[in-house]
Short mmCIF file of C-alpha atoms in Angstrom, two decimals:
data_model
loop_
_atom_site.label_atom_id
_atom_site.label_comp_id
_atom_site.label_asym_id
_atom_site.label_seq_id
_atom_site.Cartn_x
_atom_site.Cartn_y
_atom_site.Cartn_z
CA MET A 32 -58.25 3.19 -75.54
CA SER A 33 -55.86 0.57 -74.28
CA GLU A 34 -54.87 0.51 -70.61
CA ILE A 35 -51.37 1.35 -71.79
CA ALA A 36 -52.48 4.32 -73.68
CA GLN A 37 -54.58 5.64 -70.76
CA LYS A 38 -51.52 5.33 -68.36
CA VAL A 39 -49.36 7.04 -70.88
CA LYS A 40 -51.66 9.90 -71.21
CA SER A 41 -52.05 10.40 -67.60
CA ILE A 42 -48.30 10.39 -66.96
CA ILE A 43 -47.92 13.01 -69.72
CA ILE A 44 -50.76 15.19 -68.23
CA ASP A 45 -49.08 14.91 -64.81
CA LYS A 46 -45.49 15.64 -65.75
CA LEU A 47 -46.05 18.26 -68.33
CA GLY A 48 -48.97 19.92 -66.67
CA VAL A 49 -51.20 19.92 -69.82
CA GLU A 50 -54.85 19.40 -70.38
CA GLU A 51 -56.15 16.00 -71.40
CA SER A 52 -57.62 17.48 -74.65
CA GLU A 53 -54.09 18.54 -75.74
CA VAL A 54 -52.68 14.89 -75.42
CA THR A 55 -53.71 13.80 -79.00
CA THR A 56 -51.99 10.85 -80.68
CA GLU A 57 -50.07 13.25 -83.02
CA ALA A 58 -49.00 15.69 -80.31
CA SER A 59 -45.28 16.14 -80.10
CA PHE A 60 -43.81 16.43 -76.57
CA THR A 61 -41.57 19.39 -77.42
CA ASN A 62 -43.54 21.19 -80.16
CA ASP A 63 -47.09 20.91 -78.93
CA LEU A 64 -46.82 20.03 -75.18
CA GLY A 65 -44.11 22.42 -73.97
CA ALA A 66 -41.63 19.93 -73.01
CA ASP A 67 -37.92 20.72 -72.85
CA SER A 68 -35.05 18.28 -73.11
CA LEU A 69 -35.17 17.48 -69.31
CA ASP A 70 -38.94 16.91 -69.51
CA THR A 71 -38.46 14.43 -72.21
CA VAL A 72 -35.83 12.58 -70.28
CA GLU A 73 -38.19 12.53 -67.17
CA LEU A 74 -41.09 11.24 -69.22
CA ILE A 75 -39.14 8.16 -70.63
CA MET A 76 -37.94 7.49 -67.07
CA GLU A 77 -41.69 7.53 -65.82
CA PHE A 78 -42.66 5.18 -68.58
CA GLU A 79 -39.90 2.84 -67.49
CA LYS A 80 -40.94 3.03 -63.97
CA GLU A 81 -44.71 2.67 -64.64
CA PHE A 82 -44.23 -0.33 -67.05
CA ASN A 83 -41.24 -1.86 -65.42
CA ILE A 84 -39.06 -1.89 -68.52
CA SER A 85 -35.92 -0.35 -69.76
CA ILE A 86 -36.00 1.79 -72.83
CA PRO A 87 -32.58 1.93 -74.42
CA ASP A 88 -31.34 5.46 -75.43
CA ASP A 89 -31.37 4.74 -79.15
CA GLN A 90 -35.05 3.79 -78.92
CA ALA A 91 -35.93 6.64 -76.51
CA GLU A 92 -34.74 9.04 -79.22
CA ASN A 93 -37.50 7.81 -81.53
CA ILE A 94 -40.33 8.52 -78.93
CA ALA A 95 -41.19 12.20 -79.68
CA THR A 96 -45.05 12.09 -79.80
CA VAL A 97 -47.78 10.58 -77.73
CA GLY A 98 -48.64 8.09 -80.35
CA GLN A 99 -44.98 6.98 -80.55
CA ALA A 100 -44.84 6.37 -76.97
CA ILE A 101 -48.02 4.44 -76.88
CA SER A 102 -47.01 2.09 -79.76
CA TYR A 103 -43.48 1.51 -78.43
CA LEU A 104 -44.95 0.60 -75.06
CA GLU A 105 -47.78 -1.62 -76.58
CA GLU A 106 -45.14 -3.51 -78.53
CA ASN A 107 -42.62 -3.91 -75.80
CA VAL A 108 -44.52 -4.15 -72.50
CA LYS A 109 -45.15 -7.84 -71.60
CA MET B 130 -15.28 57.61 -58.21
CA GLU B 131 -18.26 58.64 -56.26
CA LEU B 132 -20.29 55.82 -54.83
CA LYS B 133 -23.93 55.89 -55.65
CA ARG B 134 -26.49 55.86 -52.75
CA VAL B 135 -28.66 52.79 -52.36
CA VAL B 136 -32.17 52.48 -50.90
CA VAL B 137 -34.62 49.70 -50.15
CA THR B 138 -37.77 50.05 -52.24
CA GLY B 139 -39.41 46.51 -51.81
CA ILE B 140 -39.83 43.89 -49.26
CA GLY B 141 -41.14 40.34 -49.44
CA ALA B 142 -41.21 37.70 -46.57
CA LEU B 143 -42.33 34.10 -46.29
CA THR B 144 -41.45 33.14 -42.68
CA PRO B 145 -42.57 30.86 -39.81
CA LEU B 146 -44.35 33.96 -38.33
CA GLY B 147 -46.32 34.93 -41.43
CA ASN B 148 -46.34 34.34 -45.17
CA ASN B 149 -46.03 37.90 -46.32
CA LYS B 150 -44.27 41.04 -45.12
CA ASN B 151 -47.20 42.64 -43.23
CA ASP B 152 -48.20 39.32 -41.40
CA TYR B 153 -44.57 38.81 -40.44
CA TRP B 154 -44.12 42.40 -39.08
CA ASP B 155 -47.37 42.06 -37.08
CA ALA B 156 -46.33 38.92 -35.51
CA LEU B 157 -42.87 40.27 -34.66
CA ALA B 158 -44.35 43.28 -32.90
CA LYS B 159 -46.74 40.98 -30.97
CA GLY B 160 -43.89 38.71 -29.81
CA VAL B 161 -45.16 35.45 -31.36
CA SER B 162 -43.21 32.15 -31.47
CA GLY B 163 -43.10 30.28 -34.79
CA ALA B 164 -42.04 26.92 -33.19
CA ALA B 165 -44.22 23.78 -33.17
CA PRO B 166 -43.86 19.98 -33.52
CA ILE B 167 -42.34 19.00 -36.93
CA THR B 168 -44.93 18.14 -39.58
CA ARG B 169 -42.56 17.68 -42.50
CA PHE B 170 -41.42 14.12 -41.54
CA ASP B 171 -41.81 11.72 -38.60
CA ALA B 172 -39.42 13.11 -36.05
CA GLU B 173 -40.18 10.58 -33.34
CA LYS B 174 -36.64 9.09 -33.29
CA PHE B 175 -34.89 12.41 -33.38
CA ARG B 176 -33.55 14.24 -30.41
CA THR B 177 -35.28 17.45 -31.57
CA LYS B 178 -38.92 17.09 -32.68
CA PHE B 179 -39.85 20.56 -33.27
CA ALA B 180 -38.94 23.43 -35.61
CA CYS B 181 -40.12 26.83 -36.90
CA GLU B 182 -41.83 25.71 -40.14
CA VAL B 183 -43.47 27.85 -42.77
CA LYS B 184 -47.17 27.25 -42.18
CA ASN B 185 -50.32 26.99 -44.67
CA PHE B 186 -48.00 27.38 -47.63
CA ASP B 187 -49.48 26.16 -50.86
CA PRO B 188 -46.96 26.71 -53.68
CA LEU B 189 -49.81 26.17 -56.21
CA GLN B 190 -51.34 29.53 -55.01
CA PHE B 191 -48.21 31.15 -56.51
CA LEU B 192 -46.76 28.90 -59.18
CA ASP B 193 -48.18 26.71 -61.72
CA ARG B 194 -48.18 23.00 -61.06
CA LYS B 195 -45.55 22.17 -63.72
CA GLU B 196 -43.13 25.01 -62.41
CA ALA B 197 -43.64 24.03 -58.78
CA ARG B 198 -42.90 20.46 -59.37
CA LYS B 199 -39.40 21.32 -60.72
CA MET B 200 -38.41 23.36 -57.73
CA ASP B 201 -37.22 22.47 -54.30
CA PRO B 202 -39.13 24.21 -51.48
CA ASN B 203 -35.90 26.37 -51.22
CA ALA B 204 -36.52 27.83 -54.52
CA GLN B 205 -40.40 27.94 -54.08
CA TYR B 206 -39.97 30.04 -51.04
CA GLY B 207 -37.50 32.40 -52.89
CA MET B 208 -39.83 32.73 -55.76
CA VAL B 209 -42.75 33.75 -53.63
CA ALA B 210 -40.87 36.23 -51.47
CA GLY B 211 -39.11 37.64 -54.53
CA ASP B 212 -42.46 38.21 -56.22
CA GLU B 213 -43.91 40.00 -53.10
CA ALA B 214 -40.87 42.26 -53.16
CA ILE B 215 -41.10 43.06 -56.77
CA VAL B 216 -44.84 43.92 -56.60
CA ASP B 217 -44.23 45.86 -53.41
CA SER B 218 -41.60 47.97 -55.19
CA GLY B 219 -44.16 49.24 -57.61
CA MET B 220 -41.67 48.84 -60.52
CA ASP B 221 -43.14 49.01 -63.93
CA LEU B 222 -41.59 46.02 -65.46
CA GLU B 223 -42.41 47.29 -69.00
CA LYS B 224 -40.60 50.55 -68.47
CA ILE B 225 -37.39 49.60 -66.59
CA ASN B 226 -34.21 48.61 -68.26
CA LYS B 227 -34.03 44.99 -67.32
CA ASP B 228 -30.35 44.72 -68.47
CA ARG B 229 -29.67 46.79 -65.39
CA VAL B 230 -31.47 44.78 -62.95
CA GLY B 231 -29.72 41.90 -61.17
CA VAL B 232 -30.64 39.14 -58.66
CA ILE B 233 -28.17 38.19 -55.94
CA TRP B 234 -29.48 35.52 -53.63
CA GLY B 235 -28.21 33.71 -50.55
CA SER B 236 -28.78 30.15 -49.18
CA GLY B 237 -26.76 28.19 -46.78
CA ILE B 238 -27.51 24.83 -48.22
CA GLY B 239 -29.78 24.96 -51.37
CA GLY B 240 -32.09 22.06 -52.44
CA PHE B 241 -31.41 19.91 -49.38
CA THR B 242 -34.67 17.87 -49.36
CA THR B 243 -34.24 17.22 -53.16
CA PHE B 244 -30.68 15.98 -52.49
CA GLN B 245 -31.64 13.81 -49.62
CA ASP B 246 -34.66 12.21 -51.38
CA GLU B 247 -32.83 11.46 -54.59
CA VAL B 248 -29.95 9.93 -52.80
CA MET B 249 -32.29 7.90 -50.63
CA ASN B 250 -34.05 6.71 -53.76
CA PHE B 251 -30.90 5.59 -55.19
CA ALA B 252 -29.83 3.83 -52.08
CA ASN B 253 -33.08 2.02 -51.93
CA GLY B 254 -32.87 0.60 -55.50
CA ASP B 255 -30.66 -1.97 -57.02
CA GLY B 256 -27.70 0.20 -57.82
CA SER B 257 -28.94 1.34 -61.22
CA PRO B 258 -28.49 5.07 -61.51
CA ARG B 259 -32.01 6.28 -61.91
CA PHE B 260 -31.60 9.99 -61.07
CA ASN B 261 -34.30 12.37 -62.10
CA PRO B 262 -33.21 14.82 -64.83
CA PHE B 263 -34.34 17.73 -62.57
CA PHE B 264 -32.31 16.56 -59.58
CA VAL B 265 -29.30 18.81 -60.21
CA PRO B 266 -31.19 21.93 -61.23
CA LYS B 267 -33.55 21.52 -58.24
CA MET B 268 -30.67 21.01 -55.90
CA ILE B 269 -28.18 23.79 -56.69
CA LEU B 270 -28.84 26.81 -54.65
CA ASP B 271 -27.99 29.35 -57.35
CA ILE B 272 -31.18 28.11 -59.20
CA THR B 273 -33.26 30.63 -57.22
CA PRO B 274 -31.60 33.76 -58.66
CA GLY B 275 -31.72 32.01 -62.04
CA LEU B 276 -35.43 31.32 -61.72
CA LEU B 277 -36.19 34.81 -60.62
CA SER B 278 -34.19 36.23 -63.63
CA ILE B 279 -36.23 33.96 -65.96
CA LYS B 280 -39.52 34.95 -64.53
CA TYR B 281 -38.91 38.70 -64.78
CA GLY B 282 -36.41 38.92 -67.61
CA PHE B 283 -33.77 40.57 -65.39
CA ARG B 284 -30.43 40.27 -67.22
CA GLY B 285 -28.09 42.09 -64.89
CA PRO B 286 -25.62 40.56 -62.47
CA ASN B 287 -27.04 37.22 -61.33
CA PHE B 288 -25.56 34.73 -58.76
CA ALA B 289 -25.82 33.25 -55.44
CA THR B 290 -23.77 33.80 -52.28
CA VAL B 291 -22.90 31.00 -49.81
CA SER B 292 -21.53 31.63 -46.11
CA ALA B 293 -23.79 29.37 -44.15
CA CYS B 294 -26.02 31.49 -41.86
CA ALA B 295 -24.44 34.80 -43.22
CA SER B 296 -25.33 33.96 -46.76
CA SER B 297 -28.21 36.44 -47.37
CA ASN B 298 -26.33 39.11 -45.62
CA ASN B 299 -23.58 38.61 -48.03
CA ALA B 300 -26.05 38.71 -50.86
CA LEU B 301 -27.36 42.03 -49.50
CA THR B 302 -23.78 43.34 -49.08
CA ASP B 303 -22.87 42.37 -52.74
CA ALA B 304 -26.11 43.97 -53.97
CA LEU B 305 -25.37 47.26 -52.14
CA ASN B 306 -21.77 47.34 -53.41
CA TYR B 307 -22.68 46.49 -57.04
CA ILE B 308 -25.32 49.29 -57.14
CA ARG B 309 -22.92 51.68 -55.41
CA LEU B 310 -20.25 50.93 -58.20
CA GLY B 311 -22.91 51.46 -60.98
CA LYS B 312 -22.97 47.85 -62.01
CA ALA B 313 -26.76 47.78 -61.81
CA ASN B 314 -29.66 50.15 -61.12
CA VAL B 315 -31.72 47.65 -59.13
CA ILE B 316 -30.92 44.25 -57.57
CA LEU B 317 -33.50 41.88 -56.13
CA THR B 318 -31.69 40.29 -53.23
CA GLY B 319 -32.31 38.21 -50.09
CA GLY B 320 -32.19 34.50 -49.48
CA SER B 321 -34.14 31.34 -48.74
CA GLU B 322 -33.65 28.13 -46.75
CA ALA B 323 -35.64 24.87 -46.48
CA ALA B 324 -33.75 22.51 -44.30
CA VAL B 325 -36.35 21.03 -42.07
CA ASN B 326 -35.96 17.44 -43.15
CA GLU B 327 -34.30 14.29 -41.73
CA SER B 328 -30.87 15.31 -42.83
CA GLY B 329 -31.19 18.98 -41.45
CA ILE B 330 -32.54 17.96 -38.10
CA GLY B 331 -30.28 14.84 -37.79
CA GLY B 332 -27.20 16.73 -38.98
CA PHE B 333 -27.48 19.80 -36.66
CA ASN B 334 -28.56 17.38 -33.79
CA ALA B 335 -25.37 15.48 -34.24
CA MET B 336 -23.41 18.80 -33.71
CA LYS B 337 -25.56 19.47 -30.51
CA ALA B 338 -26.45 22.72 -32.07
CA LEU B 339 -30.29 22.43 -31.68
CA SER B 340 -32.37 22.94 -28.70
CA GLU B 341 -33.90 19.78 -27.42
CA ARG B 342 -36.61 21.33 -25.36
CA ASN B 343 -39.40 19.06 -26.76
CA ASP B 344 -41.77 19.67 -23.94
CA SER B 345 -42.01 23.37 -24.78
CA PRO B 346 -41.17 24.14 -28.38
CA GLU B 347 -42.44 27.85 -28.25
CA THR B 348 -40.17 28.63 -25.46
CA ALA B 349 -37.04 26.76 -26.74
CA SER B 350 -35.50 29.67 -28.66
CA ARG B 351 -34.46 31.85 -25.73
CA PRO B 352 -31.47 33.94 -26.74
CA TYR B 353 -29.59 35.46 -23.74
CA ASP B 354 -31.64 33.41 -21.23
CA LYS B 355 -29.41 31.52 -18.68
CA ASP B 356 -31.00 28.15 -19.69
CA ARG B 357 -30.80 28.54 -23.47
CA ASP B 358 -29.71 25.09 -24.99
CA GLY B 359 -29.32 25.62 -28.66
CA PHE B 360 -31.05 27.00 -31.76
CA VAL B 361 -34.40 26.11 -33.34
CA LEU B 362 -34.31 25.38 -37.01
CA GLY B 363 -36.43 27.85 -39.13
CA GLU B 364 -37.17 28.02 -42.80
CA GLY B 365 -38.52 30.45 -45.30
CA ALA B 366 -37.26 33.42 -47.40
CA GLY B 367 -36.80 37.15 -47.27
CA ALA B 368 -36.50 39.35 -50.29
CA LEU B 369 -35.43 43.00 -50.65
CA VAL B 370 -35.44 45.27 -53.75
CA LEU B 371 -32.24 47.47 -53.47
CA GLU B 372 -32.21 50.42 -55.88
CA GLU B 373 -29.97 53.33 -56.76
CA LEU B 374 -31.39 56.39 -55.15
CA GLU B 375 -31.79 58.60 -58.23
CA HIS B 376 -33.46 55.74 -60.06
CA ALA B 377 -35.90 55.20 -57.22
CA LYS B 378 -36.64 58.93 -57.04
CA ALA B 379 -37.17 59.19 -60.75
CA ARG B 380 -39.92 56.61 -60.63
CA GLY B 381 -41.44 58.03 -57.34
CA ALA B 382 -40.77 54.79 -55.46
CA LYS B 383 -41.61 54.38 -51.79
CA ILE B 384 -38.33 54.39 -50.00
CA TYR B 385 -38.29 52.21 -46.89
CA ALA B 386 -34.69 53.07 -45.83
CA GLU B 387 -31.17 53.82 -47.08
CA VAL B 388 -28.59 50.96 -46.97
CA LEU B 389 -25.76 52.96 -45.35
CA GLY B 390 -23.05 50.37 -45.28
CA ALA B 391 -21.92 46.82 -44.65
CA GLY B 392 -19.05 44.92 -43.16
CA MET B 393 -17.56 41.53 -43.74
CA SER B 394 -14.91 39.70 -41.73
CA ALA B 395 -13.75 36.21 -40.75
CA ASP B 396 -13.11 34.71 -37.25
CA ALA B 397 -10.13 32.67 -38.64
CA HIS B 398 -10.58 30.49 -35.67
CA HIS B 399 -12.63 27.21 -35.80
CA ILE B 400 -15.13 25.63 -38.21
CA THR B 401 -18.21 26.11 -36.00
CA ALA B 402 -17.29 27.63 -32.60
CA PRO B 403 -17.31 31.35 -32.18
CA HIS B 404 -13.99 33.08 -31.29
CA PRO B 405 -13.79 33.37 -27.51
CA GLU B 406 -13.03 37.03 -27.50
CA GLY B 407 -15.36 37.78 -30.36
CA ASP B 408 -12.52 39.44 -32.43
CA GLY B 409 -14.14 38.72 -35.81
CA ILE B 410 -17.39 40.16 -34.85
CA VAL B 411 -15.96 43.21 -33.28
CA LEU B 412 -14.02 43.72 -36.56
CA VAL B 413 -17.22 43.30 -38.72
CA MET B 414 -19.27 45.78 -36.73
CA ASN B 415 -16.45 48.35 -36.89
CA GLU B 416 -16.11 47.67 -40.61
CA ALA B 417 -19.81 48.15 -41.05
CA LEU B 418 -19.93 51.54 -39.17
CA SER B 419 -16.89 52.70 -41.09
CA ASP B 420 -18.30 51.73 -44.47
CA ALA B 421 -21.60 53.57 -43.37
CA ASN B 422 -19.50 56.55 -42.35
CA ILE B 423 -21.37 56.97 -39.08
CA ASP B 424 -20.46 57.33 -35.36
CA PRO B 425 -21.30 54.30 -33.23
CA THR B 426 -23.54 56.60 -31.17
CA ALA B 427 -25.79 57.05 -34.15
CA VAL B 428 -27.06 53.51 -33.80
CA ASP B 429 -30.44 52.97 -32.20
CA TYR B 430 -31.06 49.33 -32.55
CA VAL B 431 -28.90 46.21 -33.19
CA ASN B 432 -30.74 43.05 -34.43
CA THR B 433 -28.16 40.37 -33.36
CA HIS B 434 -27.25 37.02 -34.65
CA GLY B 435 -28.33 35.76 -31.25
CA THR B 436 -29.17 32.08 -32.09
CA SER B 437 -29.86 30.90 -28.52
CA THR B 438 -26.67 28.87 -28.27
CA PRO B 439 -24.60 28.91 -25.07
CA LEU B 440 -21.46 30.37 -26.32
CA GLY B 441 -22.59 32.48 -29.31
CA ASP B 442 -24.93 34.77 -27.62
CA SER B 443 -22.88 36.00 -24.71
CA GLY B 444 -19.87 36.50 -27.11
CA GLU B 445 -21.84 38.73 -29.42
CA VAL B 446 -23.11 40.93 -26.53
CA LYS B 447 -19.55 41.33 -25.31
CA ALA B 448 -18.49 42.31 -28.78
CA ILE B 449 -21.28 45.00 -28.98
CA GLN B 450 -20.02 46.41 -25.69
CA LYS B 451 -16.50 46.62 -27.13
CA VAL B 452 -17.60 48.30 -30.31
CA PHE B 453 -20.21 50.69 -28.72
CA GLY B 454 -18.71 51.40 -25.28
CA ASP B 455 -21.17 53.20 -23.03
CA HIS B 456 -23.63 53.81 -25.79
CA ALA B 457 -24.37 50.06 -25.67
CA TYR B 458 -26.62 50.90 -22.66
CA ASN B 459 -28.65 53.28 -25.00
CA ILE B 460 -29.16 50.86 -27.76
CA ASN B 461 -32.07 48.39 -28.04
CA ILE B 462 -30.70 44.94 -28.82
CA SER B 463 -32.85 42.05 -29.80
CA SER B 464 -32.71 38.68 -31.37
CA THR B 465 -35.82 38.01 -33.50
CA LYS B 466 -34.61 34.37 -33.84
CA SER B 467 -36.41 33.93 -30.41
CA MET B 468 -39.56 34.15 -32.62
CA THR B 469 -38.55 33.04 -36.09
CA GLY B 470 -36.07 30.33 -35.20
CA HIS B 471 -32.84 30.38 -37.22
CA LEU B 472 -33.51 30.57 -40.92
CA LEU B 473 -29.82 29.77 -41.68
CA GLY B 474 -28.87 31.30 -45.09
CA ALA B 475 -32.25 33.25 -45.07
CA ALA B 476 -31.61 34.73 -41.54
CA GLY B 477 -29.87 37.90 -42.72
CA ALA B 478 -32.66 38.74 -45.16
CA VAL B 479 -35.54 38.17 -42.61
CA GLU B 480 -33.64 39.95 -39.90
CA SER B 481 -32.89 42.92 -42.22
CA ILE B 482 -36.70 43.14 -42.87
CA ALA B 483 -37.33 42.99 -38.97
CA SER B 484 -34.80 45.81 -38.77
CA LEU B 485 -36.60 47.75 -41.40
CA MET B 486 -39.83 47.40 -39.31
CA ALA B 487 -38.06 49.27 -36.46
CA LEU B 488 -37.20 52.04 -38.82
CA GLU B 489 -40.71 52.14 -40.70
CA ARG B 490 -42.89 51.63 -37.66
CA GLY B 491 -40.81 52.73 -34.64
CA ILE B 492 -41.26 49.35 -33.08
CA ILE B 493 -38.29 47.28 -31.77
CA PRO B 494 -39.11 43.59 -32.16
CA PRO B 495 -38.60 41.86 -28.79
CA THR B 496 -36.36 38.91 -27.65
CA ILE B 497 -39.07 36.73 -26.43
CA ASN B 498 -38.73 33.75 -23.93
CA HIS B 499 -36.69 35.58 -21.30
CA PHE B 500 -37.15 33.83 -18.03
CA THR B 501 -33.75 33.83 -16.12
CA ASP B 502 -30.93 36.42 -16.43
CA ASP B 503 -27.54 35.04 -17.49
CA PRO B 504 -24.95 36.07 -15.03
CA ASP B 505 -22.46 36.33 -18.07
CA ILE B 506 -24.53 39.08 -19.66
CA ASP B 507 -24.50 42.68 -18.43
CA PRO B 508 -27.93 43.31 -16.91
CA LYS B 509 -27.70 47.08 -17.74
CA LEU B 510 -28.18 46.23 -21.36
CA ASN B 511 -31.52 46.60 -22.96
CA LEU B 512 -32.08 43.35 -24.70
CA THR B 513 -35.78 44.15 -25.43
CA PHE B 514 -37.01 41.14 -23.40
CA ASN B 515 -40.34 39.66 -24.00
CA GLU B 516 -42.20 42.62 -25.33
CA ALA B 517 -41.73 44.98 -28.21
CA GLN B 518 -40.62 48.49 -27.37
CA LYS B 519 -41.77 51.79 -29.08
CA ARG B 520 -38.86 54.00 -30.09
CA GLU B 521 -37.96 56.58 -32.72
CA VAL B 522 -35.33 54.65 -34.75
CA ASN B 523 -32.88 56.40 -37.22
CA VAL B 524 -30.23 53.80 -37.58
CA VAL B 525 -30.22 50.04 -37.21
CA MET B 526 -27.53 47.38 -37.50
CA SER B 527 -28.24 43.79 -38.46
CA ASN B 528 -25.73 41.06 -37.73
CA THR B 529 -25.35 37.54 -38.97
CA PHE B 530 -22.54 34.97 -38.62
CA GLY B 531 -22.02 31.60 -40.33
CA PHE B 532 -20.28 28.36 -39.68
CA GLY B 533 -16.81 28.74 -41.25
CA GLY B 534 -16.39 31.77 -39.23
CA HIS B 535 -18.09 34.14 -41.73
CA ASN B 536 -19.28 37.51 -40.12
CA THR B 537 -21.50 40.13 -41.73
CA SER B 538 -23.09 43.23 -40.50
CA ILE B 539 -25.38 45.69 -42.32
CA VAL B 540 -26.40 49.22 -41.40
CA PHE B 541 -29.68 50.72 -42.53
CA GLY B 542 -30.72 54.36 -41.94
CA LYS B 543 -33.93 56.36 -42.16
CA TYR B 544 -33.97 58.12 -45.63
CA ASN B 545 -34.06 61.73 -45.09
CA GLY B 546 -33.43 63.10 -48.54
#
């Protein structure tokens, strides 16, 4: 697992209060990990803070699963 | 229409003296001070460096981590005290009609620490607005009744009351009146406050409202003492289950007391200073007695607002003498703020719970820290100094007043069928 993937997973575990085993690549924040709309916004903000980037709203809307977050960040974090 | 009778069937308390009702009552009876140096932040540069904090409180003992993280301490305190009251009431949540159960909750300020921290975070940034999405729901003070309704599924009347330090007495008063009018069978009511932070201490210090007796925090809250120099900030929550009498009887509930009546008034005088003649608080006590439909001579104990400020304390005592006349000498009077500090919007709830102890256990909680008589206070009055007194108690009155000139007074009586 990449360093980015590890950090993403630990943020999700922390913010959503879920178990590590639940945080699979396919897991959806809202459908599988119990996030509501505010949790999702907070997650994106945490990713921005952790990786020191800005994720535009139209891009953020496409980040709905653990895998989508990891691939977006792996592509965009320098 | 005939008003319904209302009784207290559940109690919960999270206070600087104890983290549940029984620990709180035991500490009140012993005359313990809840004051100590501030641990929440570095108070070195503040004029006041002590407070009555809630101690050894771990929200994760009561709430799951994800829930707790989204709540200001103000709401966490309310959830914990509220839960204790619901459990204490013995209500079967599967059987009661939850559409007829409300939550009416008071707080003077709300999520103060959340507000402070988010604004400081913004101020320390580069001007980009990076506010947490939970900022607003954590901050607003009505989130506590909202959260309690979500937890238990209570769909009856649900809102918060705000009248500074009178807030939770206003919540109790509203709960009483809504049940009297048949708008709900049960209302979980009370209040919470969590203002021990830089803004809270700094703000009240700027008003010269707080005691600055840093060399002796535990004797700083000394209502009616000649050398009182301001109030001691407290925090925590108190919760009461108010219930329509027949509803309580039908389910065989333990009845602590009947809520006989409540009064409300305004000083219409000054934003923070009490009225010099105490007109507003004479009015509120008379309103409460009239609403309770009792003679002043029926009252055995008055739990005062008594914050330990120079002007407020003597004014309230004089008002009590105006309302009760010679009977004032027969009454036990005490300020439990001498022990708990001033819980602001939660004061009314925790002091009603102290008053209920007097009814339940026949023990008047004391006004501790009395050293020197104030020549401005009639020495013939029984201010229950320093030690609890045993007494058969049938009727108690609990007063709280708030910045803005809001006055409230509630009367509880022993339930005799």
